[in-house]
mmCIF file of C-alpha atoms in Angstrom:
data_model
loop_
_atom_site.group_PDB
_atom_site.id
_atom_site.type_symbol
_atom_site.label_atom_id
_atom_site.label_comp_id
_atom_site.label_asym_id
_atom_site.label_seq_id
_atom_site.Cartn_x
_atom_site.Cartn_y
_atom_site.Cartn_z
ATOM 1 C CA GLU L 1 26.969 31.170 13.092
ATOM 2 C CA ARG L 2 30.172 30.408 14.768
ATOM 3 C CA LEU L 3 30.720 32.001 18.214
ATOM 4 C CA PRO L 4 33.781 31.752 20.532
ATOM 5 C CA TYR L 5 33.126 29.389 23.499
ATOM 6 C CA PHE L 6 33.264 32.579 25.731
ATOM 7 C CA SER L 7 30.349 34.316 23.946
ATOM 8 C CA LEU L 8 27.901 31.465 24.338
ATOM 9 C CA PRO L 9 25.024 32.157 26.759
ATOM 10 C CA GLY L 10 25.858 30.962 30.395
ATOM 11 C CA ASP L 11 22.764 28.833 30.464
ATOM 12 C CA VAL L 12 23.516 26.956 27.280
ATOM 13 C CA ALA L 13 25.167 23.937 29.383
ATOM 14 C CA GLU L 14 21.866 23.636 31.272
ATOM 15 C CA PHE L 15 20.344 21.951 28.297
ATOM 16 C CA ALA L 16 23.499 21.051 26.283
ATOM 17 C CA ILE L 17 25.036 18.903 28.950
ATOM 18 C CA SER L 18 23.202 16.000 30.507
ATOM 19 C CA ASP L 19 23.459 15.029 34.140
ATOM 20 C CA SER L 20 24.897 11.686 33.059
ATOM 21 C CA CYS L 21 27.786 13.483 31.275
ATOM 22 C CA LEU L 22 28.394 15.709 34.253
ATOM 23 C CA ALA L 23 28.596 12.603 36.451
ATOM 24 C CA CYS L 24 31.050 10.649 33.924
ATOM 25 C CA PHE L 25 34.680 10.105 35.055
ATOM 26 C CA ASP L 26 35.467 7.898 32.001
ATOM 27 C CA TYR L 27 36.107 10.878 29.665
ATOM 28 C CA THR L 28 38.858 9.033 27.778
ATOM 29 C CA ASN L 29 36.868 5.665 27.443
ATOM 30 C CA ALA L 30 39.552 3.999 29.573
ATOM 31 C CA LEU L 31 38.453 0.360 28.866
ATOM 32 C CA ALA L 32 38.372 0.658 25.181
ATOM 33 C CA ASP L 33 40.923 -1.011 22.939
ATOM 34 C CA VAL L 34 41.135 1.899 20.652
ATOM 35 C CA VAL L 35 39.821 5.553 21.180
ATOM 36 C CA VAL L 36 39.297 7.857 18.197
ATOM 37 C CA GLY L 37 38.323 11.422 18.674
ATOM 38 C CA TYR L 38 39.560 15.085 18.358
ATOM 39 C CA MET L 39 41.371 15.267 21.610
ATOM 40 C CA ALA L 40 44.955 16.868 20.890
ATOM 41 C CA ALA L 41 44.081 16.773 17.225
ATOM 42 C CA PRO L 42 44.954 19.966 15.324
ATOM 43 C CA LEU L 43 41.718 21.772 13.847
ATOM 44 C CA ASP L 44 43.338 22.772 10.605
ATOM 45 C CA SER L 45 40.048 23.472 8.842
ATOM 46 C CA ASN L 46 36.719 25.009 9.552
ATOM 47 C CA SER L 47 34.969 21.429 9.112
ATOM 48 C CA MET L 48 35.414 18.721 11.751
ATOM 49 C CA GLU L 49 34.754 16.223 8.851
ATOM 50 C CA GLN L 50 38.048 17.471 7.159
ATOM 51 C CA SER L 51 40.235 17.656 10.476
ATOM 52 C CA TYR L 52 42.621 15.194 11.759
ATOM 53 C CA GLN L 53 41.523 12.955 14.659
ATOM 54 C CA THR L 54 43.580 11.278 17.310
ATOM 55 C CA ILE L 55 44.063 7.651 17.783
ATOM 56 C CA THR L 56 44.843 6.185 21.149
ATOM 57 C CA VAL L 57 45.722 2.459 21.174
ATOM 58 C CA ARG L 58 45.619 0.944 24.616
ATOM 59 C CA ASN L 59 46.541 -2.733 24.065
ATOM 60 C CA SER L 60 47.490 -5.428 21.447
ATOM 61 C CA ARG L 61 43.864 -5.823 20.342
ATOM 62 C CA GLY L 62 43.809 -2.189 19.564
ATOM 63 C CA GLU L 63 47.041 -2.473 17.735
ATOM 64 C CA LEU L 64 45.634 -5.280 15.768
ATOM 65 C CA MET L 65 42.556 -3.288 14.679
ATOM 66 C CA VAL L 66 44.616 -0.301 13.689
ATOM 67 C CA GLN L 67 46.992 -2.566 11.675
ATOM 68 C CA SER L 68 43.891 -4.262 9.903
ATOM 69 C CA ALA L 69 42.298 -0.837 8.990
ATOM 70 C CA LEU L 70 45.760 0.397 7.657
ATOM 71 C CA GLU L 71 46.204 -2.822 5.517
ATOM 72 C CA ALA L 72 42.672 -2.514 4.217
ATOM 73 C CA GLY L 73 43.263 1.080 3.150
ATOM 74 C CA ARG L 74 40.669 2.396 5.636
ATOM 75 C CA LEU L 75 43.165 4.355 7.679
ATOM 76 C CA THR L 76 45.730 6.901 7.029
ATOM 77 C CA LEU L 77 48.068 7.792 9.917
ATOM 78 C CA GLY L 78 49.577 11.184 10.361
ATOM 79 C CA SER L 79 52.376 12.223 12.797
ATOM 80 C CA VAL L 80 52.310 11.497 16.518
ATOM 81 C CA ALA L 81 50.422 14.023 18.466
ATOM 82 C CA THR L 82 52.620 16.464 20.528
ATOM 83 C CA GLY L 83 51.797 19.340 22.750
ATOM 84 C CA SER L 84 53.297 22.683 24.335
ATOM 85 C CA GLY L 85 52.399 24.954 27.005
ATOM 86 C CA SER L 86 51.373 24.531 30.609
ATOM 87 C CA HIS L 87 47.810 23.406 31.269
ATOM 88 C CA GLU L 88 47.500 23.666 35.127
ATOM 89 C CA SER L 89 46.858 27.271 35.340
ATOM 90 C CA PHE L 90 44.250 27.296 32.677
ATOM 91 C CA VAL L 91 42.412 24.585 34.341
ATOM 92 C CA SER L 92 42.223 26.548 37.566
ATOM 93 C CA ALA L 93 41.061 29.508 35.803
ATOM 94 C CA THR L 94 38.448 27.754 33.709
ATOM 95 C CA VAL L 95 36.935 26.059 36.784
ATOM 96 C CA SER L 96 36.786 29.298 38.683
ATOM 97 C CA ALA L 97 35.110 31.102 35.747
ATOM 98 C CA ASP L 98 32.954 28.355 34.253
ATOM 99 C CA ASN L 99 29.255 29.138 34.501
ATOM 100 C CA VAL L 100 28.260 25.472 35.259
ATOM 101 C CA VAL L 101 30.646 25.344 38.157
ATOM 102 C CA GLN L 102 29.564 28.705 39.420
ATOM 103 C CA ALA L 103 25.894 27.570 39.517
ATOM 104 C CA MET L 104 27.002 24.461 41.385
ATOM 105 C CA VAL L 105 28.652 26.251 44.231
ATOM 106 C CA GLY L 106 25.763 28.710 44.606
ATOM 107 C CA GLY L 107 27.023 31.411 42.296
ATOM 108 C CA GLU L 108 24.639 33.349 39.795
ATOM 109 C CA LEU L 109 24.295 31.593 36.472
ATOM 110 C CA LYS L 110 24.892 34.254 33.676
ATOM 111 C CA THR L 111 22.521 34.055 30.843
ATOM 112 C CA GLU L 112 24.804 36.108 28.362
ATOM 113 C CA GLY L 113 28.237 35.252 27.319
ATOM 114 C CA MET L 114 31.086 37.843 26.593
ATOM 115 C CA PRO L 115 30.224 40.267 23.727
ATOM 116 C CA ARG L 116 31.410 38.596 20.545
ATOM 117 C CA ILE L 117 34.466 40.960 20.035
ATOM 118 C CA VAL L 118 35.661 40.244 23.587
ATOM 119 C CA GLY L 119 35.161 36.557 23.247
ATOM 120 C CA ASN L 120 37.194 36.569 20.000
ATOM 121 C CA ILE L 121 39.995 38.547 21.737
ATOM 122 C CA VAL L 122 40.071 36.067 24.615
ATOM 123 C CA ALA L 123 40.070 33.023 22.324
ATOM 124 C CA SER L 124 43.010 34.631 20.245
ATOM 125 C CA VAL L 125 45.029 35.010 23.454
ATOM 126 C CA MET L 126 44.275 31.451 24.727
ATOM 127 C CA ARG L 127 45.414 30.192 21.247
ATOM 128 C CA ALA L 128 48.486 32.236 21.317
ATOM 129 C CA VAL L 129 49.546 31.448 24.902
ATOM 130 C CA GLY L 130 47.422 28.509 26.163
ATOM 131 C CA PRO L 131 48.250 24.835 26.021
ATOM 132 C CA LYS L 132 48.278 23.112 22.570
ATOM 133 C CA GLY L 133 47.931 19.645 21.114
ATOM 134 C CA VAL L 134 48.352 16.881 23.738
ATOM 135 C CA ASN L 135 48.760 19.401 26.481
ATOM 136 C CA PHE L 136 45.391 20.993 25.426
ATOM 137 C CA ALA L 137 44.003 17.517 25.801
ATOM 138 C CA ARG L 138 45.324 17.255 29.436
ATOM 139 C CA TYR L 139 43.774 20.709 30.091
ATOM 140 C CA SER L 140 40.221 19.368 28.810
ATOM 141 C CA LEU L 141 40.732 16.030 30.828
ATOM 142 C CA ASP L 142 41.612 18.005 34.055
ATOM 143 C CA TYR L 143 38.984 20.601 33.623
ATOM 144 C CA HIS L 144 36.143 17.971 33.112
ATOM 145 C CA LEU L 145 37.419 15.803 35.934
ATOM 146 C CA LEU L 146 37.187 18.817 38.234
ATOM 147 C CA ARG L 147 33.897 20.095 37.053
ATOM 148 C CA ASN L 148 32.204 16.580 37.159
ATOM 149 C CA TYR L 149 33.791 15.961 40.634
ATOM 150 C CA LEU L 150 32.142 19.153 41.793
ATOM 151 C CA HIS L 151 28.971 18.162 40.214
ATOM 152 C CA VAL L 152 28.781 14.897 41.974
ATOM 153 C CA ILE L 153 29.406 16.573 45.375
ATOM 154 C CA ASP L 154 26.767 19.085 44.629
ATOM 155 C CA GLU L 155 24.179 16.534 43.559
ATOM 156 C CA TRP L 156 24.976 13.678 46.037
ATOM 157 C CA GLY L 157 27.217 15.153 48.741
ATOM 158 C CA GLU L 158 30.591 14.058 49.845
ATOM 159 C CA GLY L 159 29.705 11.205 51.827
#
């Protein structure tokens, strides 16, 4: 069953996100030559296996790997990823409303998500007015960075 993110139980993150992920600041695999993933890729189908993925090439070794895969017929490239919409206000709103963050700062952990109909409405509004493509990727990176920073402070303090 597919549920909008906002309708998931608030305590789902307690068992779905490991402490090592919450303490990670290398969300984009910064030292990799090539990174492949769904960040900024359009979800054009209901199946992740059928959807585009984004390739980030960071250096000449990565370029050589991509070129080799293209020449071997193992890779097909689409258009360059683009984006629209501001992501900053969405990051702030998500961090302040996020159940994981609220639990870290002493708030109450909600065990129930939004009713499905409300979650669908919120998801539709976010798709219509929220950041898209590369700007959604920026939103996701900034959100995870802030969430993880707060987690590290919560677990080990500032000092």
